[in-house]
Coordinates of C-alpha atoms in Angstrom, one line a residue:
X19 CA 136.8 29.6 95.9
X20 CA 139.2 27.0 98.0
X21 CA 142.7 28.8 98.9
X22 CA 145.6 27.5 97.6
X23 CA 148.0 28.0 101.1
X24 CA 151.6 27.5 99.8
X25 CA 151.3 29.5 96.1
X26 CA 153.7 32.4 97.2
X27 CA 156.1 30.1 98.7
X28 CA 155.6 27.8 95.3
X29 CA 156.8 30.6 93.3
X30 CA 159.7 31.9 95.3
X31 CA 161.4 28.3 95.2
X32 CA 160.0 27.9 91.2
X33 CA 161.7 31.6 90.6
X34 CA 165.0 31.1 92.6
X35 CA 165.3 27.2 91.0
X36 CA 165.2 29.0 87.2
X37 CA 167.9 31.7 88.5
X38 CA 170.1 29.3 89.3
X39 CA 169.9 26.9 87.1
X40 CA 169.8 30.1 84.3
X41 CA 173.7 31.3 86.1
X42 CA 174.3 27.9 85.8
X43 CA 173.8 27.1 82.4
X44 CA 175.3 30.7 81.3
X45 CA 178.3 29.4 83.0
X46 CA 178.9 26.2 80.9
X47 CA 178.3 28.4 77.8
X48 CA 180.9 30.8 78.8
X49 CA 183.1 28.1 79.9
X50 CA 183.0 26.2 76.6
X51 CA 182.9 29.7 74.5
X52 CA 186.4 30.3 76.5
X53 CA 187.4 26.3 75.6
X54 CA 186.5 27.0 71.8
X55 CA 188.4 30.0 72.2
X56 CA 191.4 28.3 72.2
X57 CA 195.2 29.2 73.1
X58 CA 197.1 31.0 71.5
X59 CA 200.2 30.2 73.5
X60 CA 200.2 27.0 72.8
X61 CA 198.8 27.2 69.1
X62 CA 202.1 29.0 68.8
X63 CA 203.6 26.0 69.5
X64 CA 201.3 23.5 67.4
X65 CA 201.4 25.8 64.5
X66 CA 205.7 26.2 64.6
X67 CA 205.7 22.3 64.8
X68 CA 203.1 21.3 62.2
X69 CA 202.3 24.5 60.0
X70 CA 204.9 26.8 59.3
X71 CA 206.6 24.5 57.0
X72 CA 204.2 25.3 54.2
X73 CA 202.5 28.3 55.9
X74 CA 203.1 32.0 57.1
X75 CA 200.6 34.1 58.9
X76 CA 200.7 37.0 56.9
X77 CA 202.6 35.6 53.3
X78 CA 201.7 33.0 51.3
X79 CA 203.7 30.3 50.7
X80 CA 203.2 26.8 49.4
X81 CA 199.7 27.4 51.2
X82 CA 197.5 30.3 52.0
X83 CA 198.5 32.7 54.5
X84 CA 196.5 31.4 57.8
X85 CA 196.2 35.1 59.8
X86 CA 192.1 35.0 60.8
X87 CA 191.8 32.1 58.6
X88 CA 188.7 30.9 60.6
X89 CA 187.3 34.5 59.9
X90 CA 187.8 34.6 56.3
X91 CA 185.9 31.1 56.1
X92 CA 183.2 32.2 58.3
X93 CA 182.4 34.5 55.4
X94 CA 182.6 31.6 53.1
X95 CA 179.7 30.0 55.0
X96 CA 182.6 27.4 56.5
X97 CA 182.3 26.7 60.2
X98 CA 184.7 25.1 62.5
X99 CA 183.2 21.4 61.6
X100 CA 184.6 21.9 58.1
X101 CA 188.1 23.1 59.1
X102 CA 188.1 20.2 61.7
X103 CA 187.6 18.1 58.8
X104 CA 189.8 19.7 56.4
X105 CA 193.5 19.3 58.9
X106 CA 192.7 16.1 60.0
X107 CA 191.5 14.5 56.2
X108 CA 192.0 17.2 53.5
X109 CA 191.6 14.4 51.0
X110 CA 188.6 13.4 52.0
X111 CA 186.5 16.6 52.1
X112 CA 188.6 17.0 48.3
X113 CA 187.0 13.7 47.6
X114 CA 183.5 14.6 49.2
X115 CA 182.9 16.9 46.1
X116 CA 183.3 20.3 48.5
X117 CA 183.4 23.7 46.4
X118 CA 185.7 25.7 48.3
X119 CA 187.8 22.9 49.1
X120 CA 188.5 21.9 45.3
X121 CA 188.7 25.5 44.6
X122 CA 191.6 25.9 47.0
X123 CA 193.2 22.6 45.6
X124 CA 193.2 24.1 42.2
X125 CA 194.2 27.3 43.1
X126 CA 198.0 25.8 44.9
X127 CA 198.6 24.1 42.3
X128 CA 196.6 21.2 42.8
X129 CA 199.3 20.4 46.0
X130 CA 197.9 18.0 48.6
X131 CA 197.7 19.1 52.3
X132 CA 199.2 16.8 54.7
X133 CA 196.7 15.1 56.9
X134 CA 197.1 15.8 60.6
X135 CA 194.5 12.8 62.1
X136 CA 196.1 13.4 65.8
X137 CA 195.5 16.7 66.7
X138 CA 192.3 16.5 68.5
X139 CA 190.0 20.2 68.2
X140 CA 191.7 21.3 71.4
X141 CA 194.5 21.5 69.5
X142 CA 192.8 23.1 65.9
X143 CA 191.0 25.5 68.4
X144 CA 194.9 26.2 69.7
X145 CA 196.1 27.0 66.0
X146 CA 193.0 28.9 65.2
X147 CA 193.8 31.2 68.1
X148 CA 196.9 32.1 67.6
X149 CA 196.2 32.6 64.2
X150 CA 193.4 35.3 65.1
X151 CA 195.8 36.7 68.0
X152 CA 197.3 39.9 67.2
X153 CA 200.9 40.1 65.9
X154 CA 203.5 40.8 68.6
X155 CA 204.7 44.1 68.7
X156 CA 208.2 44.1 67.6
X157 CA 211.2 44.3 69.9
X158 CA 212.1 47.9 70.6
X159 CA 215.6 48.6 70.1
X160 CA 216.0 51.9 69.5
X161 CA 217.0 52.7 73.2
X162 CA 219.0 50.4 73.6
X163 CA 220.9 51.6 70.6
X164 CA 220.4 54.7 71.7
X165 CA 221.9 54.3 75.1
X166 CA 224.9 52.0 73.9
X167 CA 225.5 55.1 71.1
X168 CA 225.1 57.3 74.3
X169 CA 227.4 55.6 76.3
X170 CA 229.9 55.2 73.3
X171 CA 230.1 59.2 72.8
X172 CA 230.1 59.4 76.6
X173 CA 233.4 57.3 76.5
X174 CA 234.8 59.1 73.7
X175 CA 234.2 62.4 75.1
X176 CA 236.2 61.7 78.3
X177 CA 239.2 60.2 76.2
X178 CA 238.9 63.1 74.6
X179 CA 239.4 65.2 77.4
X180 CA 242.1 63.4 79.0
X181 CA 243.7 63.6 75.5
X182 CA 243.5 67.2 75.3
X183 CA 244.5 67.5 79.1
X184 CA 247.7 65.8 78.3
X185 CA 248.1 67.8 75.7
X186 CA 247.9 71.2 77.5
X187 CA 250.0 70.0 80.6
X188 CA 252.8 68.9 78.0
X189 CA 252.4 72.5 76.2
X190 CA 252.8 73.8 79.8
X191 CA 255.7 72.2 80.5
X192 CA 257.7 72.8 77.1
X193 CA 256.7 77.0 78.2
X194 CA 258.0 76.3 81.1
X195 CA 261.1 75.0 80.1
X196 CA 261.7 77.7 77.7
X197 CA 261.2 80.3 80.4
X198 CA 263.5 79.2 82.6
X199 CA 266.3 78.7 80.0
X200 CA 265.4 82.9 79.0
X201 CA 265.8 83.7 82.4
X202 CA 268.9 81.8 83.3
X203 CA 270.5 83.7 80.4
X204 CA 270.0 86.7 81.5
X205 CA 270.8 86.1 85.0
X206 CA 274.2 84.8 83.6
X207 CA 273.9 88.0 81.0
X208 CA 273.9 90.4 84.5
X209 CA 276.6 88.9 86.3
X210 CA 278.8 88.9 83.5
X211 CA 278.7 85.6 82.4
X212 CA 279.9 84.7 78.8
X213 CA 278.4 81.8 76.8
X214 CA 280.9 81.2 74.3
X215 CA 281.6 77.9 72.2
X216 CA 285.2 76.6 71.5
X217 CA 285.3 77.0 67.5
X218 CA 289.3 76.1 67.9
X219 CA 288.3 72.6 68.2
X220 CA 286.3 70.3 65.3
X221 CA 284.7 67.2 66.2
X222 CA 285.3 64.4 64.0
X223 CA 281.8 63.3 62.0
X224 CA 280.0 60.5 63.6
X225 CA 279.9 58.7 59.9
X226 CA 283.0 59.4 59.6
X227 CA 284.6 57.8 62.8
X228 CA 282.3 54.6 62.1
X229 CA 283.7 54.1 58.7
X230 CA 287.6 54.3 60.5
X231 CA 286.5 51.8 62.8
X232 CA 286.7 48.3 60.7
X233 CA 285.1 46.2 63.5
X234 CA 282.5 48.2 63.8
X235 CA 281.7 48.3 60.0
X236 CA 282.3 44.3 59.7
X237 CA 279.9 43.7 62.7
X238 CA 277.4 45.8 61.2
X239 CA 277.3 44.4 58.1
X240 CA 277.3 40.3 59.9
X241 CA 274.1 42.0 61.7
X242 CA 272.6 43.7 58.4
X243 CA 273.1 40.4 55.9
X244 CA 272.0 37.9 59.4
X245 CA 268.6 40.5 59.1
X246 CA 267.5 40.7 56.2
X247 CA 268.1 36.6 55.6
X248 CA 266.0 36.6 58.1
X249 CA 262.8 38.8 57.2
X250 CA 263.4 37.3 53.5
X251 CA 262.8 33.8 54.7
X252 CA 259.6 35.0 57.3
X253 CA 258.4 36.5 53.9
X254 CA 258.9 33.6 51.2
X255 CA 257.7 30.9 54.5
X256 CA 254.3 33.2 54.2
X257 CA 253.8 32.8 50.2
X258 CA 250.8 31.1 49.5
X259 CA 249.9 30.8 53.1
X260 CA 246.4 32.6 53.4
X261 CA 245.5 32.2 57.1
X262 CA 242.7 34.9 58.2
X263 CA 241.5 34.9 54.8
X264 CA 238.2 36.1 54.3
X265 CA 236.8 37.7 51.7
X266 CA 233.6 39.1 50.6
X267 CA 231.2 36.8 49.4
X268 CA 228.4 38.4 46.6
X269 CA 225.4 36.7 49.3
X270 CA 226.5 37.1 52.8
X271 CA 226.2 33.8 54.4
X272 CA 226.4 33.9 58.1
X273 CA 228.1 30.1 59.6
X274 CA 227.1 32.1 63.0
X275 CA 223.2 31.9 61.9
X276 CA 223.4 29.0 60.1
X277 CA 225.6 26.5 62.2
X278 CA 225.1 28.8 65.3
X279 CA 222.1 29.7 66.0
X280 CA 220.1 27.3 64.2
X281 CA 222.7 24.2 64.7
X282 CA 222.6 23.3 60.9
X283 CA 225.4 20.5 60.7
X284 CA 227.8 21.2 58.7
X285 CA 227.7 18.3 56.5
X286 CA 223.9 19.1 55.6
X287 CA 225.3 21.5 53.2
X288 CA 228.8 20.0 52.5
X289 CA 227.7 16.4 52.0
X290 CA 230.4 15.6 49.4
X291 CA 232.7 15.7 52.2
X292 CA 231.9 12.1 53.4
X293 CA 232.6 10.4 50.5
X294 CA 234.4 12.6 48.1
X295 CA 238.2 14.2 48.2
X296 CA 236.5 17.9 48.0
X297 CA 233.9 19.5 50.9
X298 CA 232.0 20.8 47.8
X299 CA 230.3 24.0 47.1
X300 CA 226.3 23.1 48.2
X301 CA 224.5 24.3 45.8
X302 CA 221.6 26.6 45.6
X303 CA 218.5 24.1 45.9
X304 CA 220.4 23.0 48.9
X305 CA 219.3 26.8 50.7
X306 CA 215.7 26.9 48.6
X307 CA 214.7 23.5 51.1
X308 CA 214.8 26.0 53.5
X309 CA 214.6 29.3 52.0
X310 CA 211.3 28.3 50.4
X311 CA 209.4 28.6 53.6
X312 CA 212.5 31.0 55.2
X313 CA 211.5 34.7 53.4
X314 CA 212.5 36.6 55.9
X315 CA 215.0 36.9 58.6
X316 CA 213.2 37.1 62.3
X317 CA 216.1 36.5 64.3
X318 CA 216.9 35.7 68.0
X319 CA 214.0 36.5 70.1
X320 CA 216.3 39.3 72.4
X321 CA 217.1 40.9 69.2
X322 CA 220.1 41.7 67.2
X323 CA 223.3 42.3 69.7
X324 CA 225.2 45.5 70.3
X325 CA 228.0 44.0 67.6
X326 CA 225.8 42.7 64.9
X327 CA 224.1 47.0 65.0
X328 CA 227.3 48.1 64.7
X329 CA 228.4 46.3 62.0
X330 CA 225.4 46.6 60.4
X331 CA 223.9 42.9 60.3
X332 CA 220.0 43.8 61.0
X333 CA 217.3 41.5 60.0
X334 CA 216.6 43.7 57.5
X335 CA 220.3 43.1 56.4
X336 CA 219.8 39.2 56.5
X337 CA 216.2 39.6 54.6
X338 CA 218.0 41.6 52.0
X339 CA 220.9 38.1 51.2
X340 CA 217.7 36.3 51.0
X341 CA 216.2 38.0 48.2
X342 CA 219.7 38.0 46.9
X343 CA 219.6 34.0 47.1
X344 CA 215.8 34.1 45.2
X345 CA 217.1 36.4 42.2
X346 CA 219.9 33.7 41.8
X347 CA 217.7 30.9 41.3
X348 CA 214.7 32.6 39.8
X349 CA 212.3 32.0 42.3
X350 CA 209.1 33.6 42.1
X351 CA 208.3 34.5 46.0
X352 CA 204.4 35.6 45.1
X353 CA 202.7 33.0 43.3
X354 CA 205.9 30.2 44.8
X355 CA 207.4 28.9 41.9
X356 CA 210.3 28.9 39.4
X357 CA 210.6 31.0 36.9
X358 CA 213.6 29.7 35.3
X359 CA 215.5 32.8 35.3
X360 CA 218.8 31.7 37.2
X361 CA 221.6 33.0 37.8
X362 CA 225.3 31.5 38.5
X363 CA 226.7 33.2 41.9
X364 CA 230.3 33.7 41.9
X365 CA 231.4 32.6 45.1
X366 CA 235.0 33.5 45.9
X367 CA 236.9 30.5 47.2
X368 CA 238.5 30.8 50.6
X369 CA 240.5 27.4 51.3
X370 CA 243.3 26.8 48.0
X371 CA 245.6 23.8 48.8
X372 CA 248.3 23.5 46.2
X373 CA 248.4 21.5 42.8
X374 CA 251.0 18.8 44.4
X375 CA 249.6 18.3 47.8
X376 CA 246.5 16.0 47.7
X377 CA 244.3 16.0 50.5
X378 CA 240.9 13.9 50.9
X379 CA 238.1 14.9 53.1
X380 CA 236.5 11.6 53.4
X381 CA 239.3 9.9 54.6
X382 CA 239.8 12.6 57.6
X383 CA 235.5 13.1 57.8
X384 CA 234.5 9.5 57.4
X385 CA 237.2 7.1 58.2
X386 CA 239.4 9.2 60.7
X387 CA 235.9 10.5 62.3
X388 CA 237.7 14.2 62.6
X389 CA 235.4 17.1 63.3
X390 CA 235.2 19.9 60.4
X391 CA 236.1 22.6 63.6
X392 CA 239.6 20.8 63.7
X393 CA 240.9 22.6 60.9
X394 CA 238.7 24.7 59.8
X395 CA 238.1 26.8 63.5
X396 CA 234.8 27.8 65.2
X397 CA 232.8 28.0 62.2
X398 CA 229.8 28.1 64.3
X399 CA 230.9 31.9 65.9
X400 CA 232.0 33.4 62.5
X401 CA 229.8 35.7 60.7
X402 CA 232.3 35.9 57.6
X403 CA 234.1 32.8 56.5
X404 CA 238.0 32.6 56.8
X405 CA 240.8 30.3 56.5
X406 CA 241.6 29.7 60.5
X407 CA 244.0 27.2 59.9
X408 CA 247.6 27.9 58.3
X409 CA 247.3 24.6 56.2
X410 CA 251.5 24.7 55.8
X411 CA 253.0 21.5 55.5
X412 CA 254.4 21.7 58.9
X413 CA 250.9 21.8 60.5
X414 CA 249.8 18.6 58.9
X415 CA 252.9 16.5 59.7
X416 CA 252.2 18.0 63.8
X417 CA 249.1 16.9 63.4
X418 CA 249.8 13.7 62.1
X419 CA 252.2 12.6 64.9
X420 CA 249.8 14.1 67.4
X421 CA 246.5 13.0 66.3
X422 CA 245.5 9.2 67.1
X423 CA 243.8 7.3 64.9
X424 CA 240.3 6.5 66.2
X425 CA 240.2 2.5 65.7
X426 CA 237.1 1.9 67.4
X427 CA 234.4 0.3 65.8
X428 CA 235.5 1.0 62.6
X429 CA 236.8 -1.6 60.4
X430 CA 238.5 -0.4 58.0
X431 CA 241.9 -0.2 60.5
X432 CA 241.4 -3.8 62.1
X433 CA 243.9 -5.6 60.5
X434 CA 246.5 -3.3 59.9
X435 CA 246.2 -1.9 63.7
X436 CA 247.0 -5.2 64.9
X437 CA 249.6 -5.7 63.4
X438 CA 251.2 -2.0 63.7
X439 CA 250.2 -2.5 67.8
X440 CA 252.4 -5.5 67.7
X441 CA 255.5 -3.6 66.1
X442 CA 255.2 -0.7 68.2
X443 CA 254.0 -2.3 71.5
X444 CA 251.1 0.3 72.3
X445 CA 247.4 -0.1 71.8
X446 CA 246.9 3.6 70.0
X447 CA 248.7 4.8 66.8
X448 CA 249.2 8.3 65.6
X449 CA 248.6 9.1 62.0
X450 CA 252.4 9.1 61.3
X451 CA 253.0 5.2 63.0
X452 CA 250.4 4.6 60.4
X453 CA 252.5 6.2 57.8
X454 CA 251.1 9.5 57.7
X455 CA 254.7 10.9 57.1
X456 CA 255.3 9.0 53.9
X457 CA 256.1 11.8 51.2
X458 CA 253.8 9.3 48.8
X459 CA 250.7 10.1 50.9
X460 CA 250.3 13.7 50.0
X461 CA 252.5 13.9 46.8
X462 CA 252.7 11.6 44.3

């Protein structure tokens, strides 16, 4: 039998060859498994942009909820091919005759899916992960409460201290007084001394010497009739002003949330205001665009602030206004529809004007380009509405000879500011050259 020289060395290389290549290929399947397995970081940020406006993770909404959605089809017999199909063409797999997929077009209502042809399956694999990721553990707040309630009684314990120190020193110091008042008696007691009053003499009565004394009684009097003109007309001036106004409203609305936080413009809600004399009440379809998809109140990622704890706005307080808002319009928050059982909310109004003065918001919104926070305050930091403004008479007419009229662009004021520029000899015109002073322009 010839001998074959090399065989050992034949199968060393042959053996170390499959090794490799055996690491190698277990590498590319780990390295794709880990590419399949998506992230969820940035499916956070696909699903925010392209999802959430119909879905929730753990709620359903005008879709199904999507938390482990690729598990739950996986049991259907549904791969990844099919839900790559399904985002990018619902329609078509619809179309194709699919069971599942005309079952769940049935089942919402028959409610077609937008199609979402640009997100390549990076991007599905993305959603998909942070769909299957674990919820975040919610923000702890309880020590922070706890050490700003600490630091609270802290503070109120050492003012009550100090309080109770002044109190003891002033206690000291009346004993003190009384003590030496007993013992200078009876040091004057020993040597003799007599305390004795003159009863010979009567002192005339204070009243009585002011009523002799006519100047006295006519300036007082000037002074008395001078005062209370005065506080009278402070009090009738404030009749029917209601600045600081703010009452409670039966849903709390927060403009600090709302125009805040989430930069809502204000004329979203209040559209009437561009081309009507009144802002308008929005009404409540206006909040269900939102609040259909909005259940429940999340808000800021760093939590609720020391302030909002104390006075009690949590986000279980703001969830709580919402379910407020879906009882007044009779929407059904399980199975996402109407039910047609609505009721009128009795807002309280806040900003009253006067039958005789007319005032139109389109003219200042739309023609005269004024911002809403220019009479109406920060709305964006308050939590309740008030009335900021007084809203007197007197602050409109300072207004008006303050304010210029924005002319730019805007040709409704071409004409007559050329011809008011010529009168007056200056390029910009308040409100009152324009004849914002007129009596006729705000009662008629």
């Amino acid at each position: 039998m010839k001998k074959v020289t090399y065989r050992n060395q034949f199968s060393k290389v042959l053996g170390v060859s499959l090794l490799i290549g055996l690491l190698f290929s277990t590498s590319l399947f780990s390295q794709d498994e880990t590419a399949s397995a998506g992230d969820a970081a940035k499916g956070k940020s696909l699903f925010n942009q392209n999802c959430a406006a119909c879905h929730a993770l753990n709620k359903k909404m005008t879709g199904p909820a999507l938390a482990n959605v690729e598990e739950r089809l996986s049991e259907e017999g549904l791969g990844k091919d099919w839900i790559y199909a399904w985002i990018k063409n619902s329609s078509g797999v619809i179309a194709s005759g699919d069971a599942y997929a005309n079952k769940l077009y049935n089942e919402y209502n028959k409610a077609a899916m937008t199609a979402f042809p640009t997100l390549s399956n990076a991007d599905i694999d993305n959603i998909l992960a942070y769909t299957a990721a674990p919820p975040p553990a919610a923000p702890v707040q309880t020590a922070a409460v706890a050490a700003g309630g600490e630091s609270n009684q802290s503070g109120g314990l050492s003012n009550e201290i100090i309080l109770g120190a002044l109190v003891l020193v002033f206690g000291l110091l009346v004993m003190m007084l009384f003590m030496v008042n007993k013992t200078l008696r009876r040091i004057a007691e020993a040597n003799g001394v007599v305390l004795e009053q003159d009863s010979s003499k009567k002192n005339t009565p204070i009243w009585k010497a002011f009523a002799q004394n006519q100047f006295l009684v006519l300036v007082s009097v000037i002074m008395l009739l001078l005062g209370g003109a005065y506080f009278a007309y402070g009090w009738m001036m404030q009749v029917g002003v209601d600045q600081g106004y703010a009452p409670v409203q039966p849903i709390h609305y927060s403009h600090k949330v709302h125009a805040g936080d989430n930069k809502i413009e204000c004329k979203y809600c209040h559209s009437s205001a561009r081309v009507s004399k009144h802002s308008g009440i929005p009404s409540l379809n206006v909040c269900m665009n939102c609040h259909k998809s909005i259940s429940e109140y999340t808000g800021n990622p760093e939590g609720p602030s020391q302030e909002d704890l104390a006075n009690g706005y949590t986000n279980e307080f703001y969830t709580g206004e919402i379910k407020k808002l879906y009882k007044a319009v009779g929407w059904d928050e399980e199975n996402q529809k109407y039910t047609g059982d609505s009721k009128p909310v009795e807002w309280v109004r806040i900003h009253n004007l006067p039958d005789f003065a007319y005032f139109n918001h389109s003219q200042h919104v739309s023609v005269a380009g004024i911002e809403c926070q220019t009479c109406h305050g920060p709305v964006e930091e308050m939590e309740i509405m008030q009335q900021f403004s007084p809203l007197t008479m007197g602050w409109c007419i300072n207004c008006h000879r303050e304010t210029n009229v924005k002319v730019e662009g805007n040709e409704y004021y071409d004409k007559i500011h050329a011809e008011l520029s010529k009168k007056y000899g200056v390029e910009s015109l308040t409100a009152a050259q324009m004849g914002g002073l007129e009596c006729g322009k705000c009662h008629y």
